[in-house]
DNA sequence: TTATTAAGATGATAATTGTCATGTTATTTT
DNA sequence: AAAATAACATGACAATTATCATCTTAATAA
């Protein structure tokens, strides 16, 4: 039962501050789920009443617009927590969380988290720092949306995905995003995204291997993204 | 000396969780400053090592881009705290804070805040909730940047400014922003902003009283912003 | 396997928004 | 008060990006 101790989320997230006793309590209160690619963990407006630990897979936090476009706010990977914000604020979820690759998650009920808050200052501090990190990222992405062109944002995003998720054995990006999802991250139309990928391909910056993407000239991509 | 107890920041911010004894400690460790319009509280990259309480005035958090444009991320008004994020993350400031209207602020050193964190759970929770609130706002603004047109964002921003800062006796918006600053909030070129204000004026949505702006048709502005 | 649907790709075109130029009106400074 | 500067305003034009249409290829269902 008490596998939480070895769990990657325990090692990487705010939960690393928990002591032995707390981990045991955690193990007893958690529930484990499997979420298939495309399925939702929670939808905008739902009250989650707890936090999800991502043991495996990749998820996206996004918001659907009136015109049917899905703006992706953040990708989450194994080792991360999900749903802290709305739990802390006591609000229904502001975003929808869906699996991009099959996920394995554990749900920790709110009462347990609150308990940790009240008895473990380091845990509180970790959680606060993680929210702060999200805030900083969000602010910087907001600025990039305004100050950079779509081309620059695509280059930047490809580099981010490479950094965060690494590459497969065939050197292509490990995260498998559709062009539509990629467009949803950089905030542009799917066609524009496809067109630019095609341009990058012709310029030798990347190589398109079927639907997969291989970064060929990281330096040039960086230059493009920064300037 | 111990005016902190009556202070608006004490009443409105996370500091409201402090007890009498803590407020006395606060009053003894704080320093008060006056910041003239246009002056900076701190600049991007600076280590602040504490938190600022905004007693009076208005400030902006912004980032200067390579091309000289200043993207405004957030406005802060009296009763709010400033600089929590970088203090909590232990990082230099990610944004520059400048006064838009003459400010009166108090500086609370980091050691004091950490002390409150460790001894007052409600304070920690309040602070965490306030950062979460910022995060939610930032995410929503990020989405709006992508999913809405400049026109919609201008309408939305005018309504926000009206809600948050209210109006002067002459019914114009109380915050005095230059067109350039307004453009910096909605993320567009100054000329585009001016042009749209002029359009809104012609359409009877607003009235331009010199440099000041009066909202004339809130309902129509809301409709424009939402749809 | 074939039919059907989804994803990717590309051209043509339109709309939005940015840039540069120039002029006017306020606001400071001298 | 005159000069200088900053803020506001508008036209002309260019660039970027979105939209619509169409086609190809891949994935999924029948």
Short mmCIF file of C-alpha atoms (C1' of nucleotides) in Angstrom, two decimals:
data_model
loop_
_atom_site.label_atom_id
_atom_site.label_comp_id
_atom_site.label_asym_id
_atom_site.label_seq_id
_atom_site.Cartn_x
_atom_site.Cartn_y
_atom_site.Cartn_z
CA UNK A 1 0.00 0.00 0.00
CA UNK A 2 2.54 2.59 1.03
CA UNK A 3 4.25 3.08 -2.28
CA UNK A 4 3.92 6.88 -1.96
CA UNK A 5 7.33 6.96 -0.38
CA UNK A 6 9.03 5.90 -3.61
CA UNK A 7 6.71 7.80 -5.89
CA UNK A 8 8.20 10.31 -8.32
CA UNK A 9 5.66 12.92 -7.25
CA UNK A 10 6.78 12.52 -3.66
CA UNK A 11 10.35 13.14 -4.79
CA UNK A 12 9.76 16.10 -7.09
CA UNK A 13 6.77 18.08 -5.87
CA UNK A 14 5.95 20.02 -2.71
CA UNK A 15 5.20 16.63 -1.15
CA UNK A 16 8.93 16.11 -0.65
CA UNK A 17 8.58 18.04 2.60
CA UNK A 18 6.35 15.37 4.13
CA UNK A 19 7.77 13.20 6.88
CA UNK A 20 7.34 9.42 7.21
CA UNK A 21 4.23 9.63 9.27
CA UNK A 22 2.62 12.10 6.88
CA UNK A 23 3.46 9.91 3.89
CA UNK A 24 1.67 7.03 5.54
CA UNK A 25 -1.41 9.17 6.05
CA UNK A 26 -1.12 10.25 2.45
CA UNK A 27 -0.94 6.67 1.23
CA UNK A 28 -4.10 5.83 3.12
CA UNK A 29 -6.15 8.73 1.86
CA UNK A 30 -5.15 8.80 -1.79
CA UNK A 31 -6.98 7.18 -4.69
CA UNK A 32 -5.32 6.17 -7.93
CA UNK A 33 -6.78 6.64 -11.39
CA UNK A 34 -5.85 5.93 -14.97
CA UNK A 35 -6.80 8.57 -17.50
CA UNK A 36 -6.74 7.70 -21.18
CA UNK A 37 -5.38 10.12 -23.74
CA UNK A 38 -8.08 12.65 -24.55
CA UNK A 39 -10.03 12.12 -21.34
CA UNK A 40 -10.53 14.89 -18.78
CA UNK A 41 -9.32 14.89 -15.19
CA UNK A 42 -11.57 17.81 -14.45
CA UNK A 43 -13.38 20.44 -16.45
CA UNK A 44 -13.64 24.18 -16.08
CA UNK A 45 -16.22 25.02 -13.44
CA UNK A 46 -15.97 21.72 -11.60
CA UNK A 47 -15.15 21.71 -7.91
CA UNK A 48 -12.22 19.36 -7.47
CA UNK A 49 -11.79 19.37 -3.69
CA UNK A 50 -8.30 18.02 -3.77
CA UNK A 51 -5.05 17.77 -5.64
CA UNK A 52 -3.94 15.40 -8.37
CA UNK A 53 -0.44 13.93 -8.41
CA UNK A 54 0.77 13.09 -11.88
CA UNK A 55 2.62 9.78 -11.63
CA UNK A 56 2.87 9.17 -15.33
CA UNK A 57 1.84 10.67 -18.64
CA UNK A 58 1.27 14.23 -19.79
CA UNK A 59 -1.66 16.54 -19.25
CA UNK A 60 -2.75 19.91 -20.53
CA UNK A 61 -4.52 22.73 -18.73
CA UNK A 62 -6.60 24.65 -21.22
CA UNK A 63 -9.61 26.84 -21.82
CA UNK A 64 -12.02 26.56 -24.70
CA UNK A 65 -12.94 29.81 -26.38
CA UNK A 66 -16.25 30.81 -27.90
CA UNK A 67 -14.96 30.17 -31.42
CA UNK A 68 -13.97 26.61 -30.54
CA UNK A 69 -10.25 27.14 -30.09
CA UNK A 70 -8.56 25.54 -27.15
CA UNK A 71 -5.91 27.74 -25.57
CA UNK A 72 -3.38 25.65 -23.66
CA UNK A 73 -2.13 27.37 -20.54
CA UNK A 74 0.25 24.77 -19.19
CA UNK A 75 1.49 21.24 -19.76
CA UNK A 76 2.02 19.01 -16.75
CA UNK A 77 4.23 15.98 -16.60
CA UNK A 78 4.99 13.23 -14.14
CA UNK A 79 6.20 14.49 -10.80
CA UNK A 80 3.94 17.52 -10.82
CA UNK A 81 0.76 18.42 -8.96
CA UNK A 82 -2.44 19.56 -10.57
CA UNK A 83 -5.39 21.47 -9.22
CA UNK A 84 -3.64 23.21 -6.32
CA UNK A 85 -4.74 26.67 -7.37
CA UNK A 86 -8.47 26.15 -7.29
CA UNK A 87 -8.18 24.08 -4.14
CA UNK A 88 -6.25 26.81 -2.32
CA UNK A 89 -8.57 29.55 -3.59
CA UNK A 90 -11.66 27.52 -2.74
CA UNK A 91 -12.94 28.02 -6.24
CA UNK A 92 -14.19 25.83 -9.06
CA UNK A 93 -11.51 25.02 -11.62
CA UNK A 94 -10.68 27.86 -13.97
CA UNK A 95 -9.26 25.51 -16.58
CA UNK A 96 -9.93 22.06 -17.98
CA UNK A 97 -7.32 19.34 -17.41
CA UNK A 98 -7.05 16.64 -20.07
CA UNK A 99 -4.59 13.86 -20.77
CA UNK A 100 -2.36 14.30 -23.81
CA UNK A 101 -0.67 10.97 -23.18
CA UNK A 102 -2.22 8.20 -21.03
CA UNK A 103 -1.91 9.27 -17.42
CA UNK A 104 -1.68 7.67 -14.06
CA UNK A 105 -2.66 10.04 -11.26
CA UNK A 106 -3.40 9.95 -7.56
CA UNK A 107 -6.03 12.11 -5.98
CA UNK A 108 -5.37 13.58 -2.55
CA UNK A 109 -8.45 14.96 -0.79
CA UNK A 110 -8.41 18.56 0.32
CA UNK A 111 -8.74 17.76 4.00
CA UNK A 112 -5.44 15.94 3.89
CA UNK A 113 -3.66 18.81 2.16
CA UNK A 114 -5.06 21.33 4.63
CA UNK A 115 -3.82 19.11 7.39
CA UNK A 116 -0.30 19.19 5.94
CA UNK A 117 -0.56 22.96 5.57
CA UNK A 118 -1.34 23.34 9.23
CA UNK A 119 1.34 21.03 10.52
CA UNK A 120 4.20 21.34 8.10
CA UNK A 121 5.57 24.77 7.34
CA UNK A 122 8.03 23.52 4.79
CA UNK A 123 5.21 21.91 2.85
CA UNK A 124 3.31 25.21 2.83
CA UNK A 125 6.38 27.05 1.71
CA UNK A 126 7.07 24.55 -1.08
CA UNK A 127 3.51 24.81 -2.29
CA UNK A 128 3.67 28.58 -2.21
CA UNK A 129 6.91 28.57 -4.15
CA UNK A 130 5.45 26.28 -6.75
CA UNK A 131 2.47 28.57 -7.27
CA UNK A 132 4.89 31.50 -7.46
CA UNK A 133 6.86 29.66 -10.11
CA UNK A 134 3.67 29.16 -12.11
CA UNK A 135 2.86 32.82 -11.72
CA UNK A 136 6.24 33.91 -12.97
CA UNK A 137 5.96 31.61 -15.98
CA UNK A 138 2.49 32.81 -16.74
CA UNK A 139 3.57 36.44 -16.59
CA UNK A 140 6.52 35.84 -18.84
CA UNK A 141 4.40 33.96 -21.34
CA UNK A 142 1.89 36.77 -21.27
CA UNK A 143 4.64 39.21 -22.13
CA UNK A 144 5.96 36.93 -24.86
CA UNK A 145 2.50 36.73 -26.40
CA UNK A 146 2.53 40.46 -26.89
CA UNK A 147 6.15 41.17 -27.60
CA UNK A 148 7.02 38.28 -29.88
CA UNK A 149 5.76 37.18 -33.27
CA UNK A 150 4.11 33.82 -33.86
CA UNK A 151 7.32 32.62 -35.49
CA UNK A 152 9.36 33.52 -32.42
CA UNK A 153 6.85 31.90 -30.11
CA UNK A 154 6.89 28.71 -32.13
CA UNK A 155 10.67 28.54 -31.94
CA UNK A 156 10.55 29.25 -28.22
CA UNK A 157 7.87 26.63 -27.62
CA UNK A 158 9.73 23.94 -29.55
CA UNK A 159 12.79 24.61 -27.41
CA UNK A 160 10.72 24.50 -24.23
CA UNK A 161 9.16 21.19 -25.21
CA UNK A 162 12.60 19.83 -25.95
CA UNK A 163 13.94 21.00 -22.59
CA UNK A 164 11.00 19.86 -20.55
CA UNK A 165 10.12 16.55 -22.16
CA UNK A 166 13.28 15.54 -23.98
CA UNK A 167 13.53 13.44 -27.11
CA UNK A 168 12.59 9.93 -28.16
CA UNK A 169 15.17 7.39 -29.31
CA UNK A 170 14.65 8.64 -32.87
CA UNK A 171 15.66 12.16 -31.74
CA UNK A 172 12.16 13.56 -32.22
CA UNK A 173 10.34 15.43 -29.45
CA UNK A 174 8.96 13.02 -26.89
CA UNK A 175 5.66 14.88 -26.32
CA UNK A 176 3.26 14.01 -29.08
CA UNK A 177 1.19 17.08 -29.72
CA UNK A 178 -1.12 17.56 -32.66
CA UNK A 179 -0.53 20.68 -34.73
CA UNK A 180 -3.76 21.98 -33.28
CA UNK A 181 -2.46 21.57 -29.74
CA UNK A 182 0.85 23.15 -30.61
CA UNK A 183 -1.07 26.08 -32.07
CA UNK A 184 -3.06 26.20 -28.84
CA UNK A 185 0.13 26.61 -26.84
CA UNK A 186 1.65 29.39 -28.90
CA UNK A 187 -1.73 31.03 -29.37
CA UNK A 188 -2.26 31.03 -33.09
CA UNK A 189 -4.37 29.39 -35.80
CA UNK A 190 -3.63 25.76 -36.61
CA UNK A 191 -2.88 26.61 -40.24
CA UNK A 192 -0.39 29.29 -39.25
CA UNK A 193 1.36 26.81 -37.02
CA UNK A 194 1.53 24.18 -39.76
CA UNK A 195 2.81 26.73 -42.24
CA UNK A 196 5.59 27.89 -39.93
CA UNK A 197 6.61 24.32 -39.13
CA UNK A 198 6.87 23.79 -42.84
CA UNK A 199 9.00 26.93 -43.18
CA UNK A 200 11.25 25.84 -40.30
CA UNK A 201 11.61 22.50 -42.04
CA UNK A 202 12.67 24.12 -45.30
CA UNK A 203 15.14 26.33 -43.44
CA UNK A 204 16.69 23.25 -41.83
CA UNK A 205 15.77 24.37 -38.28
CA UNK A 206 13.66 21.28 -37.71
CA UNK A 207 12.79 18.08 -39.53
CA UNK A 208 9.28 16.75 -39.84
CA UNK A 209 9.23 12.99 -39.43
CA UNK A 210 5.61 12.22 -40.17
CA UNK A 211 3.77 14.04 -37.41
CA UNK A 212 6.78 14.09 -35.20
CA UNK A 213 9.23 16.94 -34.91
CA UNK A 214 12.99 16.77 -34.69
CA UNK A 215 15.03 19.81 -33.71
CA UNK A 216 17.95 20.13 -36.11
CA UNK A 217 19.45 23.53 -35.32
CA UNK A 218 18.89 24.44 -31.70
CA UNK A 219 21.21 27.43 -31.87
CA UNK A 220 19.36 28.99 -34.78
CA UNK A 221 16.03 28.34 -33.06
CA UNK A 222 17.30 30.07 -29.93
CA UNK A 223 18.46 33.04 -31.94
CA UNK A 224 15.12 33.23 -33.68
CA UNK A 225 13.23 33.01 -30.39
CA UNK A 226 15.26 35.63 -28.54
CA UNK A 227 15.71 38.29 -31.13
CA UNK B 1 4.51 54.74 15.81
CA UNK B 2 2.10 51.86 15.77
CA UNK B 3 -0.21 53.14 13.11
CA UNK B 4 -0.02 49.78 11.28
CA UNK B 5 -3.10 48.66 13.12
CA UNK B 6 -5.29 51.23 11.38
CA UNK B 7 -3.52 50.98 8.04
CA UNK B 8 -5.55 50.11 4.97
CA UNK B 9 -3.00 47.48 3.97
CA UNK B 10 -3.43 45.79 7.33
CA UNK B 11 -7.16 45.72 6.71
CA UNK B 12 -7.17 44.50 3.12
CA UNK B 13 -4.11 42.35 2.50
CA UNK B 14 -2.82 39.06 3.87
CA UNK B 15 -1.64 41.09 6.85
CA UNK B 16 -5.18 41.06 8.22
CA UNK B 17 -4.36 37.68 9.77
CA UNK B 18 -1.75 39.21 12.08
CA UNK B 19 -2.53 39.46 15.78
CA UNK B 20 -1.84 42.46 18.01
CA UNK B 21 1.58 41.34 19.02
CA UNK B 22 2.59 40.68 15.44
CA UNK B 23 1.33 44.07 14.32
CA UNK B 24 3.54 45.70 16.92
CA UNK B 25 6.55 43.80 15.62
CA UNK B 26 5.54 44.85 12.12
CA UNK B 27 5.33 48.50 13.11
CA UNK B 28 8.82 48.36 14.55
CA UNK B 29 10.46 46.73 11.57
CA UNK B 30 8.81 48.61 8.72
CA UNK B 31 10.16 51.63 6.91
CA UNK B 32 7.98 54.16 5.10
CA UNK B 33 8.76 55.73 1.74
CA UNK B 34 7.22 58.21 -0.62
CA UNK B 35 7.57 57.44 -4.32
CA UNK B 36 6.89 60.16 -6.85
CA UNK B 37 4.96 59.44 -10.02
CA UNK B 38 7.32 57.91 -12.55
CA UNK B 39 9.87 56.72 -9.98
CA UNK B 40 10.67 53.06 -9.48
CA UNK B 41 10.14 51.01 -6.32
CA UNK B 42 12.34 48.29 -7.72
CA UNK B 43 13.64 47.29 -11.10
CA UNK B 44 13.75 43.97 -12.90
CA UNK B 45 16.72 41.97 -11.66
CA UNK B 46 16.98 43.72 -8.30
CA UNK B 47 16.84 41.68 -5.12
CA UNK B 48 14.17 43.24 -2.95
CA UNK B 49 14.42 41.16 0.22
CA UNK B 50 11.06 42.11 1.51
CA UNK B 51 7.55 43.16 0.70
CA UNK B 52 6.07 46.56 -0.02
CA UNK B 53 2.72 47.62 1.36
CA UNK B 54 0.94 50.15 -0.79
CA UNK B 55 -0.66 52.66 1.54
CA UNK B 56 -1.55 55.17 -1.12
CA UNK B 57 -1.21 55.77 -4.83
CA UNK B 58 -1.05 53.44 -7.82
CA UNK B 59 1.81 51.39 -9.17
CA UNK B 60 2.46 49.32 -12.24
CA UNK B 61 4.39 46.08 -12.62
CA UNK B 62 5.88 45.95 -16.08
CA UNK B 63 8.61 44.61 -18.30
CA UNK B 64 10.48 46.54 -20.94
CA UNK B 65 10.89 44.78 -24.26
CA UNK B 66 13.82 44.96 -26.65
CA UNK B 67 11.94 47.36 -28.94
CA UNK B 68 11.33 49.78 -26.10
CA UNK B 69 7.73 48.88 -25.37
CA UNK B 70 6.68 48.55 -21.79
CA UNK B 71 4.26 45.68 -21.20
CA UNK B 72 2.24 46.25 -18.04
CA UNK B 73 1.49 43.03 -16.19
CA UNK B 74 -0.47 44.35 -13.25
CA UNK B 75 -1.61 47.54 -11.56
CA UNK B 76 -1.48 47.75 -7.79
CA UNK B 77 -3.47 50.08 -5.62
CA UNK B 78 -3.63 51.00 -1.99
CA UNK B 79 -4.26 48.06 0.30
CA UNK B 80 -2.20 45.67 -1.77
CA UNK B 81 1.20 44.09 -1.31
CA UNK B 82 4.00 44.20 -3.84
CA UNK B 83 7.04 42.03 -4.31
CA UNK B 84 5.76 38.87 -2.57
CA UNK B 85 6.44 36.63 -5.51
CA UNK B 86 10.15 37.22 -5.83
CA UNK B 87 10.55 37.23 -2.07
CA UNK B 88 8.87 33.86 -1.72
CA UNK B 89 10.76 32.38 -4.67
CA UNK B 90 14.03 33.79 -3.43
CA UNK B 91 14.65 35.35 -6.79
CA UNK B 92 15.46 38.78 -8.15
CA UNK B 93 12.43 40.71 -9.33
CA UNK B 94 11.04 39.57 -12.64
CA UNK B 95 9.30 42.86 -13.25
CA UNK B 96 9.87 46.54 -12.63
CA UNK B 97 7.55 48.37 -10.22
CA UNK B 98 6.94 52.06 -10.86
CA UNK B 99 4.54 54.63 -9.49
CA UNK B 100 1.78 55.80 -11.79
CA UNK B 101 0.42 58.14 -9.17
CA UNK B 102 2.45 59.37 -6.19
CA UNK B 103 2.76 56.51 -3.76
CA UNK B 104 3.22 56.01 -0.08
CA UNK B 105 4.57 52.57 0.74
CA UNK B 106 5.97 50.66 3.68
CA UNK B 107 8.74 48.14 3.32
CA UNK B 108 8.64 45.00 5.46
CA UNK B 109 11.91 43.08 5.60
CA UNK B 110 11.87 39.45 4.53
CA UNK B 111 12.90 38.14 7.95
CA UNK B 112 9.74 39.55 9.44
CA UNK B 113 7.53 37.97 6.80
CA UNK B 114 9.22 34.59 7.19
CA UNK B 115 8.62 34.89 10.87
CA UNK B 116 4.91 35.41 10.28
CA UNK B 117 4.89 32.46 7.89
CA UNK B 118 6.30 30.20 10.54
CA UNK B 119 4.02 31.28 13.33
CA UNK B 120 0.77 32.18 11.70
CA UNK B 121 -0.89 29.65 9.43
CA UNK B 122 -3.71 31.94 8.47
CA UNK B 123 -1.21 34.50 7.25
CA UNK B 124 0.49 31.84 5.11
CA UNK B 125 -2.84 30.75 3.72
CA UNK B 126 -3.87 34.32 2.94
CA UNK B 127 -0.62 34.96 1.16
CA UNK B 128 -0.96 31.76 -0.80
CA UNK B 129 -4.49 32.65 -1.80
CA UNK B 130 -3.40 36.06 -2.93
CA UNK B 131 -0.69 34.57 -5.15
CA UNK B 132 -3.26 32.09 -6.48
CA UNK B 133 -5.56 34.96 -7.29
CA UNK B 134 -2.76 36.64 -9.22
CA UNK B 135 -2.10 33.40 -11.05
CA UNK B 136 -5.71 33.00 -12.06
CA UNK B 137 -5.84 36.58 -13.32
CA UNK B 138 -2.63 36.16 -15.23
CA UNK B 139 -3.87 32.98 -16.90
CA UNK B 140 -7.14 34.57 -17.86
CA UNK B 141 -5.40 37.60 -19.27
CA UNK B 142 -3.09 35.35 -21.21
CA UNK B 143 -6.08 33.62 -22.73
CA UNK B 144 -7.74 36.94 -23.48
CA UNK B 145 -4.61 38.13 -25.27
CA UNK B 146 -4.95 35.26 -27.70
CA UNK B 147 -8.66 34.83 -28.00
CA UNK B 148 -9.77 38.44 -28.12
CA UNK B 149 -9.09 41.26 -30.53
CA UNK B 150 -7.41 44.49 -29.50
CA UNK B 151 -10.78 46.18 -29.60
CA UNK B 152 -12.28 43.65 -27.20
CA UNK B 153 -9.31 43.88 -24.88
CA UNK B 154 -9.55 47.67 -24.78
CA UNK B 155 -13.23 47.47 -23.86
CA UNK B 156 -12.46 44.89 -21.21
CA UNK B 157 -9.58 46.92 -19.78
CA UNK B 158 -11.64 50.10 -19.56
CA UNK B 159 -14.29 48.21 -17.62
CA UNK B 160 -11.66 46.71 -15.32
CA UNK B 161 -10.14 50.10 -14.62
CA UNK B 162 -13.59 51.43 -13.85
CA UNK B 163 -14.35 48.57 -11.49
CA UNK B 164 -11.02 48.60 -9.73
CA UNK B 165 -10.30 52.29 -9.41
CA UNK B 166 -13.68 53.94 -9.79
CA UNK B 167 -14.40 57.37 -11.17
CA UNK B 168 -13.50 60.93 -10.29
CA UNK B 169 -16.11 63.53 -9.39
CA UNK B 170 -16.32 64.45 -13.08
CA UNK B 171 -17.30 60.83 -13.89
CA UNK B 172 -14.01 60.12 -15.68
CA UNK B 173 -11.80 57.16 -14.76
CA UNK B 174 -9.86 57.87 -11.60
CA UNK B 175 -6.60 56.22 -12.73
CA UNK B 176 -4.71 58.57 -14.94
CA UNK B 177 -2.95 56.46 -17.52
CA UNK B 178 -1.25 57.79 -20.61
CA UNK B 179 -2.37 56.25 -23.90
CA UNK B 180 1.01 54.56 -23.99
CA UNK B 181 0.41 52.91 -20.63
CA UNK B 182 -3.08 51.87 -21.60
CA UNK B 183 -1.60 50.32 -24.75
CA UNK B 184 0.93 48.57 -22.53
CA UNK B 185 -1.85 46.96 -20.52
CA UNK B 186 -3.86 45.67 -23.46
CA UNK B 187 -0.72 44.72 -25.33
CA UNK B 188 -0.88 46.78 -28.47
CA UNK B 189 0.77 49.74 -30.20
CA UNK B 190 0.09 53.18 -28.75
CA UNK B 191 -1.33 54.38 -32.07
CA UNK B 192 -3.75 51.47 -32.27
CA UNK B 193 -4.92 52.23 -28.76
CA UNK B 194 -5.47 55.91 -29.55
CA UNK B 195 -7.30 55.04 -32.75
CA UNK B 196 -9.66 52.67 -30.99
CA UNK B 197 -10.35 55.15 -28.21
CA UNK B 198 -11.26 57.60 -30.91
CA UNK B 199 -13.57 55.01 -32.51
CA UNK B 200 -15.20 54.24 -29.16
CA UNK B 201 -15.71 57.95 -28.68
CA UNK B 202 -17.42 58.30 -32.06
CA UNK B 203 -19.62 55.30 -31.27
CA UNK B 204 -20.69 56.88 -27.99
CA UNK B 205 -19.19 54.12 -25.87
CA UNK B 206 -16.87 56.52 -24.11
CA UNK B 207 -16.20 60.23 -24.03
CA UNK B 208 -12.74 61.72 -24.20
CA UNK B 209 -12.44 64.66 -21.83
CA UNK B 210 -8.99 65.91 -22.66
CA UNK B 211 -6.77 63.03 -21.72
CA UNK B 212 -9.31 61.59 -19.37
CA UNK B 213 -11.80 58.92 -20.26
CA UNK B 214 -15.43 58.71 -19.28
CA UNK B 215 -17.40 55.49 -19.77
CA UNK B 216 -20.71 56.35 -21.38
CA UNK B 217 -22.22 52.99 -22.31
CA UNK B 218 -21.04 50.29 -19.93
CA UNK B 219 -23.51 47.74 -21.27
CA UNK B 220 -22.30 48.12 -24.85
CA UNK B 221 -18.68 47.93 -23.68
CA UNK B 222 -19.44 44.72 -21.83
CA UNK B 223 -21.10 43.26 -24.86
CA UNK B 224 -18.15 44.22 -27.01
CA UNK B 225 -15.67 42.73 -24.54
CA UNK B 226 -17.46 39.43 -24.05
CA UNK B 227 -18.53 38.54 -27.52
"C1'" DT C 1 -10.61 -4.14 -46.72
"C1'" DT C 2 -13.18 -0.38 -47.58
"C1'" DA C 3 -15.42 3.60 -45.90
"C1'" DT C 4 -15.17 7.33 -42.95
"C1'" DT C 5 -13.21 10.58 -40.32
"C1'" DA C 6 -9.38 13.16 -38.45
"C1'" DA C 7 -4.96 15.33 -39.10
"C1'" DG C 8 -1.84 17.59 -41.90
"C1'" DA C 9 -0.69 20.64 -45.75
"C1'" DT C 10 -0.96 24.57 -48.93
"C1'" DG C 11 -2.95 28.38 -51.77
"C1'" DA C 12 -5.74 32.54 -52.08
"C1'" DT C 13 -7.53 36.19 -49.80
"C1'" DA C 14 -9.12 39.32 -46.20
"C1'" DA C 15 -8.78 41.40 -41.78
"C1'" DT C 16 -6.26 43.09 -38.13
"C1'" DT C 17 -2.70 45.39 -36.34
"C1'" DG C 18 1.92 47.61 -36.52
"C1'" DT C 19 5.01 51.11 -38.41
"C1'" DC C 20 6.33 55.45 -40.17
"C1'" DA C 21 5.27 60.07 -41.15
"C1'" DT C 22 3.30 64.21 -39.89
"C1'" DG C 23 0.47 67.47 -37.45
"C1'" DT C 24 -1.79 69.25 -33.35
"C1'" DT C 25 -2.40 70.21 -28.64
"C1'" DA C 26 -0.78 70.15 -23.86
"C1'" DT C 27 2.68 70.47 -20.62
"C1'" DT C 28 7.26 71.68 -19.00
"C1'" DT C 29 11.35 74.11 -18.99
"C1'" DT C 30 14.10 78.06 -19.76
"C1'" DA D 1 6.18 84.35 -22.58
"C1'" DA D 2 8.74 81.70 -25.70
"C1'" DA D 3 10.90 77.46 -26.61
"C1'" DA D 4 11.16 72.77 -26.08
"C1'" DT D 5 9.31 68.55 -25.15
"C1'" DA D 6 5.87 65.10 -24.39
"C1'" DA D 7 1.36 63.37 -25.30
"C1'" DC D 8 -2.26 62.83 -28.41
"C1'" DA D 9 -4.17 62.21 -33.01
"C1'" DT D 10 -4.69 60.68 -37.77
"C1'" DG D 11 -3.40 59.18 -42.54
"C1'" DA D 12 -0.97 55.99 -45.54
"C1'" DC D 13 0.94 51.84 -46.01
"C1'" DA D 14 3.10 47.30 -44.97
"C1'" DA D 15 3.39 43.14 -42.45
"C1'" DT D 16 1.52 39.63 -39.95
"C1'" DT D 17 -1.85 36.53 -39.11
"C1'" DA D 18 -6.58 34.54 -39.62
"C1'" DT D 19 -10.01 32.52 -42.47
"C1'" DC D 20 -11.85 29.76 -46.07
"C1'" DA D 21 -11.27 26.40 -49.53
"C1'" DT D 22 -9.27 22.39 -51.22
"C1'" DC D 23 -6.30 18.48 -51.25
"C1'" DT D 24 -3.49 14.67 -49.40
"C1'" DT D 25 -2.32 11.39 -46.09
"C1'" DA D 26 -3.01 8.86 -41.93
"C1'" DA D 27 -5.91 6.78 -38.52
"C1'" DT D 28 -10.11 4.62 -37.13
"C1'" DA D 29 -14.55 2.37 -37.69
"C1'" DA D 30 -17.66 -0.45 -40.20
#
